[in-house]
Structure formats: C-alpha cells, structure tokens
mmCIF file of C-alpha atoms and ligand atoms in Angstrom:
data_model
loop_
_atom_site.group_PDB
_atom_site.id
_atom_site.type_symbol
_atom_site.label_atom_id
_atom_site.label_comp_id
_atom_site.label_asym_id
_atom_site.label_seq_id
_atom_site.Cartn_x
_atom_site.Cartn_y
_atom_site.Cartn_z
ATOM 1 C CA UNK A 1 0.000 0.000 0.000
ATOM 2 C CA UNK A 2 1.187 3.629 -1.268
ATOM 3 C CA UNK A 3 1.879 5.620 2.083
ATOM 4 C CA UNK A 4 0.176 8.629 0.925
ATOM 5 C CA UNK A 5 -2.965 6.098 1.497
ATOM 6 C CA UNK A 6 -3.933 4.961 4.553
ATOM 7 C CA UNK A 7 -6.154 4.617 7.019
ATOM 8 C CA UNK A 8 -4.608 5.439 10.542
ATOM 9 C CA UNK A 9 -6.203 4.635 14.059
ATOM 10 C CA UNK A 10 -6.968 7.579 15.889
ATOM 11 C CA UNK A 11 -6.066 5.908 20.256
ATOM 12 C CA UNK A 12 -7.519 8.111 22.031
ATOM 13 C CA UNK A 13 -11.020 8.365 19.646
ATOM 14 C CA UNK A 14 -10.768 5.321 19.187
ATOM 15 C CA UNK A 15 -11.546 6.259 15.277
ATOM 16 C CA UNK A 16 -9.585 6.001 11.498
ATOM 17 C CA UNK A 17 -8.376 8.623 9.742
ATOM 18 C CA UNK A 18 -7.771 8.612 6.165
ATOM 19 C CA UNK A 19 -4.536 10.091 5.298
ATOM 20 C CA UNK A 20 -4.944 10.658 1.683
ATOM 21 C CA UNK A 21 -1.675 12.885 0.927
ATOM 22 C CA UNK A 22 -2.477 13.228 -2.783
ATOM 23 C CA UNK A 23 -6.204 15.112 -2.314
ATOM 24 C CA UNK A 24 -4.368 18.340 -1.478
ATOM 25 C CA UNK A 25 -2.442 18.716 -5.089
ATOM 26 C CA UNK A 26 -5.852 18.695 -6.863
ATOM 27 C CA UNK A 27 -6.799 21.848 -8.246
ATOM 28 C CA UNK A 28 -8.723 24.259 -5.526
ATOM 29 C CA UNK A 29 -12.256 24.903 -6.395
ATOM 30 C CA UNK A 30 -13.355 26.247 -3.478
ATOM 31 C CA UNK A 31 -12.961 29.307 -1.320
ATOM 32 C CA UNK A 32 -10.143 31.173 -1.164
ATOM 33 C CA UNK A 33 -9.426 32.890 2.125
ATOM 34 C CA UNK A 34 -7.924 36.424 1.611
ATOM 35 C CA UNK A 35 -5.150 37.304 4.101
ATOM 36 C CA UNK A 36 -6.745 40.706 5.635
ATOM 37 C CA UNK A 37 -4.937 42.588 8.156
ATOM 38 C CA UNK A 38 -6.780 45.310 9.427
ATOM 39 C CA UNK A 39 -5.413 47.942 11.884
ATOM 40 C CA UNK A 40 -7.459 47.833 14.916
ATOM 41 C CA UNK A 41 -7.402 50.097 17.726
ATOM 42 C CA UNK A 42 -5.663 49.384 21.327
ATOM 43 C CA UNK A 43 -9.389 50.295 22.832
ATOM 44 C CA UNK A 44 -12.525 49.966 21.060
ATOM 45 C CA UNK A 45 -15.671 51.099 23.062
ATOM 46 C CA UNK A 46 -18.148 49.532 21.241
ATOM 47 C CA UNK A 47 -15.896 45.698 22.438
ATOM 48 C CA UNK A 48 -18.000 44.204 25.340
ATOM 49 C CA UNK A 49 -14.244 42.767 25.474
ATOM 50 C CA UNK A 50 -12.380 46.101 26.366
ATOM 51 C CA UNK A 51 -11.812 47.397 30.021
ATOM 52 C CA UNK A 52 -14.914 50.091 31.279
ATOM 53 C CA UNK A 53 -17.363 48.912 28.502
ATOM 54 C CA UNK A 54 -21.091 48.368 29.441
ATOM 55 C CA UNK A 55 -22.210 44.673 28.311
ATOM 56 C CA UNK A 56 -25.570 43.964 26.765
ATOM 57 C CA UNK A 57 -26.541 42.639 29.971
ATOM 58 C CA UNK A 58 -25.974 45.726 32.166
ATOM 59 C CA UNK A 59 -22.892 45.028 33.340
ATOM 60 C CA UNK A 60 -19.580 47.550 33.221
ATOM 61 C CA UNK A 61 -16.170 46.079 33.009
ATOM 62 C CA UNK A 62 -13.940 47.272 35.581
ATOM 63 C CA UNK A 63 -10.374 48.973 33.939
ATOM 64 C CA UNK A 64 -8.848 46.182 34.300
ATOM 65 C CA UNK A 65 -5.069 45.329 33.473
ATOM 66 C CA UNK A 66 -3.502 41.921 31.988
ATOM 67 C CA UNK A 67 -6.300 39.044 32.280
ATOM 68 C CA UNK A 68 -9.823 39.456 33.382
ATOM 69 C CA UNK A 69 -12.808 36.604 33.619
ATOM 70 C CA UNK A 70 -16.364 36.821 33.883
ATOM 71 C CA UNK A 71 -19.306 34.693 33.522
ATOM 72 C CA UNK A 72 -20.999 34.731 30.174
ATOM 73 C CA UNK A 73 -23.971 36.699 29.496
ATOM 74 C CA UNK A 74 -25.371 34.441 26.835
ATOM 75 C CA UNK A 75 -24.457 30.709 28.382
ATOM 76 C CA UNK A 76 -24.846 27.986 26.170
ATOM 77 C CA UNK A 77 -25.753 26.171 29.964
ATOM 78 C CA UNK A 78 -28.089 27.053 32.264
ATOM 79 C CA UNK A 79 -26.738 28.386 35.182
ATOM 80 C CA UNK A 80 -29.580 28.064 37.487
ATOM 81 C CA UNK A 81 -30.171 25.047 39.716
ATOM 82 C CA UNK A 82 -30.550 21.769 37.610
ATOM 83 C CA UNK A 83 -33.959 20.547 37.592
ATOM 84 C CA UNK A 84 -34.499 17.018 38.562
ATOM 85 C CA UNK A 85 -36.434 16.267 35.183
ATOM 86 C CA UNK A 86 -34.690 12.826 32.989
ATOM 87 C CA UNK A 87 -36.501 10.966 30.411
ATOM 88 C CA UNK A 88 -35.052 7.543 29.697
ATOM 89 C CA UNK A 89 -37.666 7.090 27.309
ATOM 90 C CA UNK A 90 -35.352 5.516 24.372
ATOM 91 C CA UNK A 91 -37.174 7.601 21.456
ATOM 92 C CA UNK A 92 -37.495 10.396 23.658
ATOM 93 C CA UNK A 93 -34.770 11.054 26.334
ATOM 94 C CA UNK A 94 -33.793 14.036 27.808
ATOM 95 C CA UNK A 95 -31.424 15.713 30.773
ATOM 96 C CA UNK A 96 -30.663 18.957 32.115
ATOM 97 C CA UNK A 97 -28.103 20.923 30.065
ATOM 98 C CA UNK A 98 -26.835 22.937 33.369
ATOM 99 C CA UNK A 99 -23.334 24.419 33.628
ATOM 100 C CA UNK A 100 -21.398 27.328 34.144
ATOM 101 C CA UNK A 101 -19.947 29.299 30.711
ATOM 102 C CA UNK A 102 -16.858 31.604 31.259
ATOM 103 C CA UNK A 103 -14.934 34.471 29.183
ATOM 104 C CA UNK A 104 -11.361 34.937 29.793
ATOM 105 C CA UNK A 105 -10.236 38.254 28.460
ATOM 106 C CA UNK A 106 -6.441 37.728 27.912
ATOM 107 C CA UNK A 107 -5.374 41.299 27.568
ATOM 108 C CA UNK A 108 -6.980 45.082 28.358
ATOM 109 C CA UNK A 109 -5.131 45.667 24.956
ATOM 110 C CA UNK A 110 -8.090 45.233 21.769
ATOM 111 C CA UNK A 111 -5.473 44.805 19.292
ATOM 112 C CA UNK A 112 -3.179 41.905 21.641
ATOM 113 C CA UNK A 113 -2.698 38.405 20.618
ATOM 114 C CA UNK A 114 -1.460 36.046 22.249
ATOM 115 C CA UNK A 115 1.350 35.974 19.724
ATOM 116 C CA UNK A 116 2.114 39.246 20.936
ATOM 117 C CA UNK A 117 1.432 39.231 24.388
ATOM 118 C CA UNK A 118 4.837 39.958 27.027
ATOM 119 C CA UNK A 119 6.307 36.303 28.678
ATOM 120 C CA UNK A 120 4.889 37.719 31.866
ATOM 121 C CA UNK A 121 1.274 38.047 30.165
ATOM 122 C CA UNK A 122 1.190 34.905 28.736
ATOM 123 C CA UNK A 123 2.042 33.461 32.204
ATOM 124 C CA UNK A 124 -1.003 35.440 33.260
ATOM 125 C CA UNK A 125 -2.863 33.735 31.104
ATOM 126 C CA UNK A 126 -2.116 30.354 32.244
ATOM 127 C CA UNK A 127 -2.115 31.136 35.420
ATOM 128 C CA UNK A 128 -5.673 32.083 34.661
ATOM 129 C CA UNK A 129 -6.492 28.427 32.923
ATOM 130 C CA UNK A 130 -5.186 26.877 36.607
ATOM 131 C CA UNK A 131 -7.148 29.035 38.551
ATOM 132 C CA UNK A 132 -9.986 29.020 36.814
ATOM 133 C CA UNK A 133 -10.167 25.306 36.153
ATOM 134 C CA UNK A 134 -9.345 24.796 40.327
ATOM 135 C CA UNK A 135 -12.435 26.431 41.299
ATOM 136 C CA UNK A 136 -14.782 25.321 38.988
ATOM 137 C CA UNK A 137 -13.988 21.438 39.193
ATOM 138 C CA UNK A 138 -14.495 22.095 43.014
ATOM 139 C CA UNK A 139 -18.233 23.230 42.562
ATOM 140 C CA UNK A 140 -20.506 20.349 43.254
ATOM 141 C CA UNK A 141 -22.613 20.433 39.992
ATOM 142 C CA UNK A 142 -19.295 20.789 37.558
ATOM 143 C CA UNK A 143 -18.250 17.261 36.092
ATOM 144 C CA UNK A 144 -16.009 18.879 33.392
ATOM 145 C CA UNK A 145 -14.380 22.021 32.854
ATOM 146 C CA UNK A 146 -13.308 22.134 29.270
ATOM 147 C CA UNK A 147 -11.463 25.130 28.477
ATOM 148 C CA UNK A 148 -10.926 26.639 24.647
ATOM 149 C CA UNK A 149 -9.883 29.443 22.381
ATOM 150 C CA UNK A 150 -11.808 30.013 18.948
ATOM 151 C CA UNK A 151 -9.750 32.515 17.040
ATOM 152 C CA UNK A 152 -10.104 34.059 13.910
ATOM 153 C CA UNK A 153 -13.349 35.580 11.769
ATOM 154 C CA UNK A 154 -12.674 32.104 9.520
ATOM 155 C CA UNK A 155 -14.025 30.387 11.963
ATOM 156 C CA UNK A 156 -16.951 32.674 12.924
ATOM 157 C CA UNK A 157 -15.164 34.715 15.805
ATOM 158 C CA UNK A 158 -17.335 37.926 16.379
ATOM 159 C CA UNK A 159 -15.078 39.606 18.358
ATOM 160 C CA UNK A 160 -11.282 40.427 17.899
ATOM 161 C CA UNK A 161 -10.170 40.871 21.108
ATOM 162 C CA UNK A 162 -8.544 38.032 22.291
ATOM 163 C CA UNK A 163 -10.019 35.458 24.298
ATOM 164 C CA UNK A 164 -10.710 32.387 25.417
ATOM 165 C CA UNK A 165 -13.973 30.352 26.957
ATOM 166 C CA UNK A 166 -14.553 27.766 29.538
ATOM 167 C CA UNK A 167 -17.821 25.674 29.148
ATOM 168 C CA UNK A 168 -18.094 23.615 32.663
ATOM 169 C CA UNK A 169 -21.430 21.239 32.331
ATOM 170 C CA UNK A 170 -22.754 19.000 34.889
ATOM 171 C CA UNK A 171 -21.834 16.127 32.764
ATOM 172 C CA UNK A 172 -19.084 14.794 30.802
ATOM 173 C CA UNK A 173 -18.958 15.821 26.885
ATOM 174 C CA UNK A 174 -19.164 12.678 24.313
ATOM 175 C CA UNK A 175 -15.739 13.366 23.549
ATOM 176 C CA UNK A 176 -14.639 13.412 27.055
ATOM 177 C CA UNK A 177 -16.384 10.032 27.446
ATOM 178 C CA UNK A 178 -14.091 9.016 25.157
ATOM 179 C CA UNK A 179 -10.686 9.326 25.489
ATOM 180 C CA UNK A 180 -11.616 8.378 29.103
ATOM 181 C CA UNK A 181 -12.793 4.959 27.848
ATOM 182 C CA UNK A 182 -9.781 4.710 25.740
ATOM 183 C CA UNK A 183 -7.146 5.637 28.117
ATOM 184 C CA UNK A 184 -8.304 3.227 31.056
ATOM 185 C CA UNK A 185 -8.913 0.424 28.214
ATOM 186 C CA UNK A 186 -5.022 1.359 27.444
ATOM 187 C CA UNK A 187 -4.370 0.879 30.879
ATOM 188 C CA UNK A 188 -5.598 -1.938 31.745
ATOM 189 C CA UNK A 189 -4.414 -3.449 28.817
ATOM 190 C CA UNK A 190 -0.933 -1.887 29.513
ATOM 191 C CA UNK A 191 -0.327 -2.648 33.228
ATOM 192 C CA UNK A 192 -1.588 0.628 34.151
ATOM 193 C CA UNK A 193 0.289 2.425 31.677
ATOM 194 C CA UNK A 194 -0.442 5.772 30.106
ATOM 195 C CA UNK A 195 -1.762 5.956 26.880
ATOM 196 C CA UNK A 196 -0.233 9.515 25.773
ATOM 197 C CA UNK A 197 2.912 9.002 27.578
ATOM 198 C CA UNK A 198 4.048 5.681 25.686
ATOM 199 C CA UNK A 199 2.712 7.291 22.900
ATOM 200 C CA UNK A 200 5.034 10.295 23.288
ATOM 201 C CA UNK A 201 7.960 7.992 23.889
ATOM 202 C CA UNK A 202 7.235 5.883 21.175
ATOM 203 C CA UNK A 203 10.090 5.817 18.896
ATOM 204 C CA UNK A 204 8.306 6.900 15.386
ATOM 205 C CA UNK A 205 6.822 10.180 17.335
ATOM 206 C CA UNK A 206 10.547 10.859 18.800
ATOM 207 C CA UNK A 207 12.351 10.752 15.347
ATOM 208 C CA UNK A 208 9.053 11.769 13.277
ATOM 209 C CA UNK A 209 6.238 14.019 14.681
ATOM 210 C CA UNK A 210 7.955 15.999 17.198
ATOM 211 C CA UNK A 211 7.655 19.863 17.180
ATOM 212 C CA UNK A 212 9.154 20.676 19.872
ATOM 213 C CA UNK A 213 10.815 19.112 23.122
ATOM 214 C CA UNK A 214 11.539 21.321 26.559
ATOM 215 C CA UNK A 215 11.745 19.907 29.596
ATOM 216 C CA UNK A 216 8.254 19.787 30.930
ATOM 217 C CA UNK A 217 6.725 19.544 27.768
ATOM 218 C CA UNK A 218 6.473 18.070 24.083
ATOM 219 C CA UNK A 219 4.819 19.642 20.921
ATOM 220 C CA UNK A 220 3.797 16.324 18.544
ATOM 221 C CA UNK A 221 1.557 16.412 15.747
ATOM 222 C CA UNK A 222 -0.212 12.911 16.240
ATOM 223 C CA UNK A 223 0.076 10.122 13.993
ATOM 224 C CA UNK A 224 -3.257 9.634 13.255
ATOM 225 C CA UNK A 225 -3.788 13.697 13.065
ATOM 226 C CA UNK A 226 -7.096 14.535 11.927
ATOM 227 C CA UNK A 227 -6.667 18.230 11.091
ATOM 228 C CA UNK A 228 -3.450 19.190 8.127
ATOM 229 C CA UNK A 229 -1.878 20.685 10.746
ATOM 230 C CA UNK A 230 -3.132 19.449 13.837
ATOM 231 C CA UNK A 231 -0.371 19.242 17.150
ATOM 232 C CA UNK A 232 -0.688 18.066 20.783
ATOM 233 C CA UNK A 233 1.476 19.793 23.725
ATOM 234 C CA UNK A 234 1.960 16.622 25.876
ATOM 235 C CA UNK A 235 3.618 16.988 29.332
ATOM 236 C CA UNK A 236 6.836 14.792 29.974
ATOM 237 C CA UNK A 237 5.166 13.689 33.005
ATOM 238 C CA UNK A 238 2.023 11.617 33.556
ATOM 239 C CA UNK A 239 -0.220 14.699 34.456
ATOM 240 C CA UNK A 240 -3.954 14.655 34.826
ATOM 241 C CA UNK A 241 -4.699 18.187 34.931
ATOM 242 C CA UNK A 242 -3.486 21.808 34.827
ATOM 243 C CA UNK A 243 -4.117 21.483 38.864
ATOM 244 C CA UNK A 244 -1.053 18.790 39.042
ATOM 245 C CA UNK A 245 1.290 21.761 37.434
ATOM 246 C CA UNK A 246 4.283 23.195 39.364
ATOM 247 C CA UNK A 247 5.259 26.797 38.892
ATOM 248 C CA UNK A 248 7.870 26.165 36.409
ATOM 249 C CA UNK A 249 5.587 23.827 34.755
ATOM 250 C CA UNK A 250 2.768 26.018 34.595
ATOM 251 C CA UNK A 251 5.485 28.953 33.366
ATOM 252 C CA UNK A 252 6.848 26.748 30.389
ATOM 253 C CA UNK A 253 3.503 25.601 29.601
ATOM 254 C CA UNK A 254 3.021 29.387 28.297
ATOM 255 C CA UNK A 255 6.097 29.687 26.567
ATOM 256 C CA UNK A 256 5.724 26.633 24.658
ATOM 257 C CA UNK A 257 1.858 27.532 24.072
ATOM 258 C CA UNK A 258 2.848 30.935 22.234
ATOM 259 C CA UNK A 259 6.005 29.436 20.337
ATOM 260 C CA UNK A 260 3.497 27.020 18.956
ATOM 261 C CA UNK A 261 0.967 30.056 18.098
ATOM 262 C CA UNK A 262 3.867 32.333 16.835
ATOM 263 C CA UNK A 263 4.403 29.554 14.618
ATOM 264 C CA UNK A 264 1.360 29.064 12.888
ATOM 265 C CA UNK A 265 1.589 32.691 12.330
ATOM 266 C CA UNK A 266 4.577 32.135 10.667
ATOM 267 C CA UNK A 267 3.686 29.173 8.714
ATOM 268 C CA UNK A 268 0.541 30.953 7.582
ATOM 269 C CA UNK A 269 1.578 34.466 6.975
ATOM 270 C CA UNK A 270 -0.949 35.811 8.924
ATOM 271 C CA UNK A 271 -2.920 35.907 12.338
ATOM 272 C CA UNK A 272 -3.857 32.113 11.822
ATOM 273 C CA UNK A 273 -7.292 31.000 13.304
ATOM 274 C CA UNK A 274 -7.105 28.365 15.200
ATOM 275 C CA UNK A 275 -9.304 26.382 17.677
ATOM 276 C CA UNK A 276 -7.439 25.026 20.886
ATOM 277 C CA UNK A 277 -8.582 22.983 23.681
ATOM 278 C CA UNK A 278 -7.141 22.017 26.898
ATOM 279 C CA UNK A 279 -8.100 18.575 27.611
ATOM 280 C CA UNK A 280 -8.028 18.356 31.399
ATOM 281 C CA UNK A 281 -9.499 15.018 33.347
ATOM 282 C CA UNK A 282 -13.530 14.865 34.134
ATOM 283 C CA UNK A 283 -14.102 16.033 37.401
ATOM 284 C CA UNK A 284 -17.056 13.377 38.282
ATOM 285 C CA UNK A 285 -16.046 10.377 40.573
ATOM 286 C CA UNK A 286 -15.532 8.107 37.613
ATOM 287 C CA UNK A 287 -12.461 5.344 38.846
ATOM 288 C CA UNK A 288 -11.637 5.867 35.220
ATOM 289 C CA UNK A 289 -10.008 9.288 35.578
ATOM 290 C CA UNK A 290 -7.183 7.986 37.451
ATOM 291 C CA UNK A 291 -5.445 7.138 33.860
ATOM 292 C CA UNK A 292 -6.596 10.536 31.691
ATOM 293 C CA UNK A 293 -3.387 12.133 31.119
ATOM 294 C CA UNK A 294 -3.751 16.302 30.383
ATOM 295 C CA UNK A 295 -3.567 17.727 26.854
ATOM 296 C CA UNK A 296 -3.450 20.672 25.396
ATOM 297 C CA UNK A 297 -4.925 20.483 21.341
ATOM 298 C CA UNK A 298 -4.579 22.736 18.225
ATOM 299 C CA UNK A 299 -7.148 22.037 14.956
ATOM 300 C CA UNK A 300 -6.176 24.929 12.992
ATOM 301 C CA UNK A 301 -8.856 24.762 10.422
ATOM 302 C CA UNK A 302 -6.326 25.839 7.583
ATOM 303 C CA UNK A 303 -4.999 23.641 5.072
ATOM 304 C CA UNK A 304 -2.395 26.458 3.864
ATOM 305 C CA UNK A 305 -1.932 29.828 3.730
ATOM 306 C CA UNK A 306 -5.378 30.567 1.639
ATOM 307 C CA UNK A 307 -7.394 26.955 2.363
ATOM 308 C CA UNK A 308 -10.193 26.117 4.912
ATOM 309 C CA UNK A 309 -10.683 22.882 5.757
ATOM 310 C CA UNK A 310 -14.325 21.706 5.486
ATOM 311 C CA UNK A 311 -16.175 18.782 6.525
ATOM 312 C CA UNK A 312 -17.309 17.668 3.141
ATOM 313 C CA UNK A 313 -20.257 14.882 2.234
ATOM 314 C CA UNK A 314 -17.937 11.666 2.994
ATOM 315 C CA UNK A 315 -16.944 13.076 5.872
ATOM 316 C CA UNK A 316 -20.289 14.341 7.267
ATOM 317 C CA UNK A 317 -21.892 10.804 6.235
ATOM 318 C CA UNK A 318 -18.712 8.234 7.454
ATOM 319 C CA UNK A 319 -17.433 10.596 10.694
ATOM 320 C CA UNK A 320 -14.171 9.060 9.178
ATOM 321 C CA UNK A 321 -12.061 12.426 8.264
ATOM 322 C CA UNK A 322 -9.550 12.789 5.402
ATOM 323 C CA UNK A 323 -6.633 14.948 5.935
ATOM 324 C CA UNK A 324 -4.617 15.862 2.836
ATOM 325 C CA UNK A 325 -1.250 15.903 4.771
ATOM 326 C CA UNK A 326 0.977 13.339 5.832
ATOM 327 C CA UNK A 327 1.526 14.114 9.485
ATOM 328 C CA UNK A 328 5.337 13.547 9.425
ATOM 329 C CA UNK A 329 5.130 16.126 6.430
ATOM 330 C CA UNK A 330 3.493 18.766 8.459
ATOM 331 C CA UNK A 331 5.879 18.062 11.616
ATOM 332 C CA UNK A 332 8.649 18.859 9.645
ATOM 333 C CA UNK A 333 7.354 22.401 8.354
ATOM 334 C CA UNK A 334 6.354 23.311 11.706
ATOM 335 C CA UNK A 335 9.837 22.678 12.685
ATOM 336 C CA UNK A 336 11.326 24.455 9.754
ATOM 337 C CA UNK A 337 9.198 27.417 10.928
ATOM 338 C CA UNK A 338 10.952 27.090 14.445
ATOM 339 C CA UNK A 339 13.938 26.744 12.760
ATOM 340 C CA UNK A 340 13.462 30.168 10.534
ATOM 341 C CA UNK A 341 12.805 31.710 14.387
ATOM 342 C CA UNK A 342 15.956 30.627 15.541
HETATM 343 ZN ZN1 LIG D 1 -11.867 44.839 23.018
#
C-alpha cells in the first residue's frame, strides 16, 4: 500500500483517519481565504471585550489590566439550579443541560494576541487556565471544565479581542467520554500504563512528529492527526490536569503555548485561526479518571496559507475524516518554521 494512502487509528477516539496525501495537489475549487490585516485600535468602546465597557446585559467592566474573567452573558448552559427532570424514554430522552460558561479576556489591549502578548502576560494567562479550572472542578454540579480558544473571523469569531472560553457542564462531553474509555482500556491493557505518555515515547513520534521538546513539555503532531496541521502539547510527566502543574511547569507551559501560536503565524503568513482545547481530566467520581493524562490540542482549520478545511459529504456521512497531509510532512514544516525563528 502507497503511504500517501492509509487509514490510521486515531487511540484516544478510538476512530480512522484517512490520510490521503495526494487530495491536497488537486486543483482548488473552493474558497479562497484572503489574508486581511486590518489595523485595529488598542481600545474599542463599542468591544463588550475592552476594560470600562457596558455589556448587553448591564454590566460595566472594571479597567482592568492583563487578564480578566467573567461569567458569560449568553451561556450555552443554564446556570440556574438543575432541575431534577430525565426521560429515559429511548425515542425520547432528555437531561438537564446545566453548567457554568466563562470568558477569559487575555489582555486590556483590543489589538493583543497572544502571539504578541509579554512572557509575563502569557504566564497570566495560564495562570488564569489553573485558577480558573481549580475552582470550577471544586463546585458540586461541575463534572467537566473544558477550556478553549476560537480565534479568527474564519471560523466565525465575532469579536477580535482576544479570548478564550470555559464551558463547565454537569456532565461529561461525548468526547470526554471518550478518550476516558480509551485511556483506562489502554491501561488496563498496559499494566496501568499511560496511553499519551508511551505514545510520546514511542520511537516513530521521537524521530518523526515531534515539534518541539523542553523539559516539561512536548509539541507532537499525532500520527493519526485529523486536522493538516493538527499538534498536541503533551507533558513529559504523567499529568492529569493543569491542577497537578508546578510553577515552572505552569510557566513553560506558556512559553511553549505561544512558540506554537507564533508559529502558525509564521507558517501561515498571517494571524492564523485556530481552535485550541485544553483537555483536562472529568471532574465526576468516575475510577476511570485515574489514567486521563492532560492535553493541550490545536485544529487549525487551515490547510495552507489561503485553504479552509471543510467537513465535506464523505466526511459528514462516514465521521471518518480525510486529511490531505501526511503528518510527518506537516511536523517537519512546523519545525522548519521554528527553525526560521531561531
Ligand atoms: Zn476589546
């Protein structure tokens, strides 16, 4: 079989990918994305984002400096009380959707990214991810606290100034359920084993799909990777959440985080939009939780410079997606752009 073909398994989804390395030289028909720049201001006052604005729901930011977080006006989860209503009715079943739904502002700045924040800002800022994600897994209705950037108009960002979300429901997302299931399944298969850490010290990731290697933490793009340019920041140590971080830990963690978003920049020629997602363990009773190791995941919905990836009709009927790169392909041009930094 041609290696540009192949099906690859996905561990911790437990789902293939199709690696189809040839799809990506056929000629574009579809959108083009223009690389706009525009200039924006360091304050806008019509941003419910920016320090001392009034928010559609009444309330004024304080002048705040560095990071700020609030509570989102329009939650995706309710925030009151969850009702004690289930159907189990097979055809018909239904929960409460109850949760709490965060904004992290990462700078006062409007026109700040997190490519461009100061070291000390970007420890701010995950600082802010430790915090936050200590005192929300200690509320008693919280069984997850997924936290997650969308950036970029690409992708249907509203609002420029940069920030991230935290969506913390009273149950465990599907995906969550998971790469739970997989990870103890690896485990017990494994004598206890962890899933990401043998996969990190596997030998093909080591000479292949590494990005990056400090000494709390790897950048890999994963084997099976679903997105072109898809990586992982691992830790070098079995952790299962941001709340198991030391200081110099949590201080790295930022570096590494904005040398990996400096260098989609880079790679992209522009302010690349991205979606990331820090994958820290359930925080229901589950014995299964003991083996989640923490995460941190770009899917940078680019293909290149000028191509969105989209979920096209195979894809959207099989849930098997294709990705036009080879990952060991895109690994190396990620480290050519760290090498270009250098
Ligand atoms: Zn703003």
């Amino acid at each position: 079989m041609s290696a540009n073909w192949q099906r690859r398994w996905q561990p911790l989804l437990q789902q293939w990918v199709i690696i189809s390395a040839t799809t990506a030289a056929r000629p574009w028909s579809g959108a083009i994305e223009k690389v706009t720049t525009t200039e924006q201001p360091s304050h806008d006052p019509g941003c419910y984002l920016c320090p001392r604005v009034k928010r559609a729901a009444g309330t004024t930011n304080p002048d705040y400096q560095g990071v700020y977080a609030f509570d989102n006006d329009f939650p995706t989860l309710s925030s009151s009380a969850p009702s004690a209503q289930n159907n189990d009715d097979v055809l018909h079943t239904y929960a409460p959707a109850h949760g709490r739904c965060r904004v992290l502002c990462w700078s006062e700045k409007h026109n700040e990214t997190l490519a461009s924040l100061s070291p000390e800002n970007m420890q701010a800022v995950a600082q802010l991810w430790k915090d936050e994600y200590v005192a929300l897994q200690n509320e008693p209705d919280v069984a997850q606290v997924l936290i997650f950037e969308n950036k970029g108009v690409e992708i249907g960002v509203s609002n420029l100034h940069a920030h991230g979300q935290i969506y913390a429901p009273s149950f465990v997302t599907d995906t969550a359920v998971s790469m739970r299931h997989a990870q103890a399944d690896y485990a017990r298969a494994n004598q206890g084993q962890s899933l990401l850490q043998n996969m990190l010290a596997s030998e093909h990731v080591q000479k292949e799909l590494l990005v990056e290697q400090n000494e709390h933490w790897s950048v890999i793009v994963p084997y099976a990777a679903r997105f072109s340019y898809e990586t992982w920041i691992l830790p070098n140590r079995h952790l299962s959440s941001l709340a198991d971080t030391s200081q110099s830990e949590l201080d790295e963690l930022a570096a590494v985080y904005q040398r990996q978003v400096q260098r989609y920049d880079l790679l992209f020629q522009r302010s690349a939009p991205n979606i990331t997602l820090l994958h820290n363990v359930p925080c229901d009773e589950h014995s299964d939780n003991q083996h989640w190791c923490f995460h941190l995941a770009f899917h940078p919905p680019l293909r290149d410079a000028e191509k969105l990836k989209y979920l096209a009709g195979f894809e959207s009927g099989s849930n098997n997606i294709v990705n036009p790169l080879m990952p060991e392909d895109a690994a190396a041009a990620l480290r050519a752009v760290k090498d270009t930094q250098s």
